[in-house]
Short mmCIF file of C-alpha atoms in Angstrom, two decimals:
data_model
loop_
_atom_site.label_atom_id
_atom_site.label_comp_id
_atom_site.label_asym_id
_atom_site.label_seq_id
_atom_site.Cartn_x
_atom_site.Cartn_y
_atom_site.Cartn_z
CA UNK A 1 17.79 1.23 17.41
CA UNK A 2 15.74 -0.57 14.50
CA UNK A 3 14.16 -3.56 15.25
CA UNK A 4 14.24 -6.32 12.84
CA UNK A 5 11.53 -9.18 11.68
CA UNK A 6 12.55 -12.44 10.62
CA UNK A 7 11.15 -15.69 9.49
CA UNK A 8 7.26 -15.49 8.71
CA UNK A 9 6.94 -18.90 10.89
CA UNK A 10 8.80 -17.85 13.60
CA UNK A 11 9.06 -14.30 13.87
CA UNK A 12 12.14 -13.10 16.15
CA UNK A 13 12.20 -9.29 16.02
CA UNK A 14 16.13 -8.59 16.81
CA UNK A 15 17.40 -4.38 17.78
CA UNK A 16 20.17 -3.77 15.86
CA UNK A 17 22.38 -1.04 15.63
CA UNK A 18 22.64 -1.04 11.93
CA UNK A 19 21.16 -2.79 9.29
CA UNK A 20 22.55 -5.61 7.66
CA UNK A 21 23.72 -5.50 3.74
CA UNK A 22 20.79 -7.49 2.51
CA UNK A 23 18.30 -6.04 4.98
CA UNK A 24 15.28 -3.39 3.48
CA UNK A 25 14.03 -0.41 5.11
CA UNK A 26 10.13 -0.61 5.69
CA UNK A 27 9.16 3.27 7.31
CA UNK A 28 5.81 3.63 8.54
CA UNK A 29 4.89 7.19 10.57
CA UNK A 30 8.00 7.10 13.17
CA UNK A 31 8.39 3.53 13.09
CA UNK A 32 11.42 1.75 10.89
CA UNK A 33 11.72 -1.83 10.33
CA UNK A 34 14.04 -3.98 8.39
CA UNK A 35 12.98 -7.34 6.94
CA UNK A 36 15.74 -9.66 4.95
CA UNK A 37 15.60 -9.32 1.11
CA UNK A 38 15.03 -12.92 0.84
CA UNK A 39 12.24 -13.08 3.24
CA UNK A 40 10.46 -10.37 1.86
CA UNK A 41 8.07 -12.28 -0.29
CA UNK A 42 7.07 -14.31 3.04
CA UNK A 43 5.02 -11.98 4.41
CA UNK A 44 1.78 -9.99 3.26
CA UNK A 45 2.12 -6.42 2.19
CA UNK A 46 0.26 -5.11 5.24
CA UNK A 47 0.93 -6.40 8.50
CA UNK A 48 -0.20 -5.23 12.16
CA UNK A 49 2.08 -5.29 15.21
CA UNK A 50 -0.35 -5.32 18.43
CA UNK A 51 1.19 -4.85 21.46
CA UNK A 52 -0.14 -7.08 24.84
CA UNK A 53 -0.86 -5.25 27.91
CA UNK A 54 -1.07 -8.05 30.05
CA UNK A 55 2.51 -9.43 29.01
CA UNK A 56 5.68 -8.55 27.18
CA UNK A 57 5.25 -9.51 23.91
CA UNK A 58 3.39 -8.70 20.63
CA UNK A 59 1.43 -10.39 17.99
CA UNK A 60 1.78 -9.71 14.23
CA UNK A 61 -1.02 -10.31 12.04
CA UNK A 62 -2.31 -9.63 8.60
CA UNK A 63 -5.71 -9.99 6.97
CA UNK A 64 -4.81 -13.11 5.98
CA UNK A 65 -2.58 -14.41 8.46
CA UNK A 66 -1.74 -15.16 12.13
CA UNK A 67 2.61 -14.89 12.09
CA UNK A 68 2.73 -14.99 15.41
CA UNK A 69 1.01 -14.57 18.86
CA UNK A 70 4.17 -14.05 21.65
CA UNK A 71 6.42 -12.41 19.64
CA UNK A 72 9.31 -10.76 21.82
CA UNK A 73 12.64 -8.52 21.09
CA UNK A 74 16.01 -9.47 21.84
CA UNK A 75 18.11 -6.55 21.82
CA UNK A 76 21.67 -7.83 20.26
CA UNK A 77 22.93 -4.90 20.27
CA UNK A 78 26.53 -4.71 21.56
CA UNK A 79 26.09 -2.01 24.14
CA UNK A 80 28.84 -1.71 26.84
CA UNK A 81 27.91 -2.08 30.93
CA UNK A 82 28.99 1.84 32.25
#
């Protein structure tokens, strides 16, 4: 399970099961993320995930920047019904 950002507008983290072929590895403690090669350069080099305890979703900020304030998963991973 990685989750994935996209799109420094609209961020839509995505689970995966693996990453895609032009997707980088960003490790932090026991945390992985992938971001898209080509949208790399959209976001700042730092950037904090905050969690909301009040609701189901997450806001990522930077010191310069608001990305997003309801940022949710989707889990597309294709995981069979047992």
């Amino acid at each position: 399970m990685i989750p994935k950002i996209a799109g420094a507008t609209g961020c839509w983290p995505s689970i995966l099961e693996q990453p895609l072929d032009t997707d980088i590895k960003i490790t932090v403690k026991t945390f992985t993320f992938l971001v898209d090669r080509q949208q790399e350069s959209l976001f700042d080099n730092v950037l904090k995930l905050e969690a909301d305890r009040s609701y189901p979703s997450f806001k990522v900020t930077s010191d310069s920047s608001l990305y997003s304030s309801n940022v949710r998963i989707k889990d597309v991973r294709d995981i069979d019904d047992k």
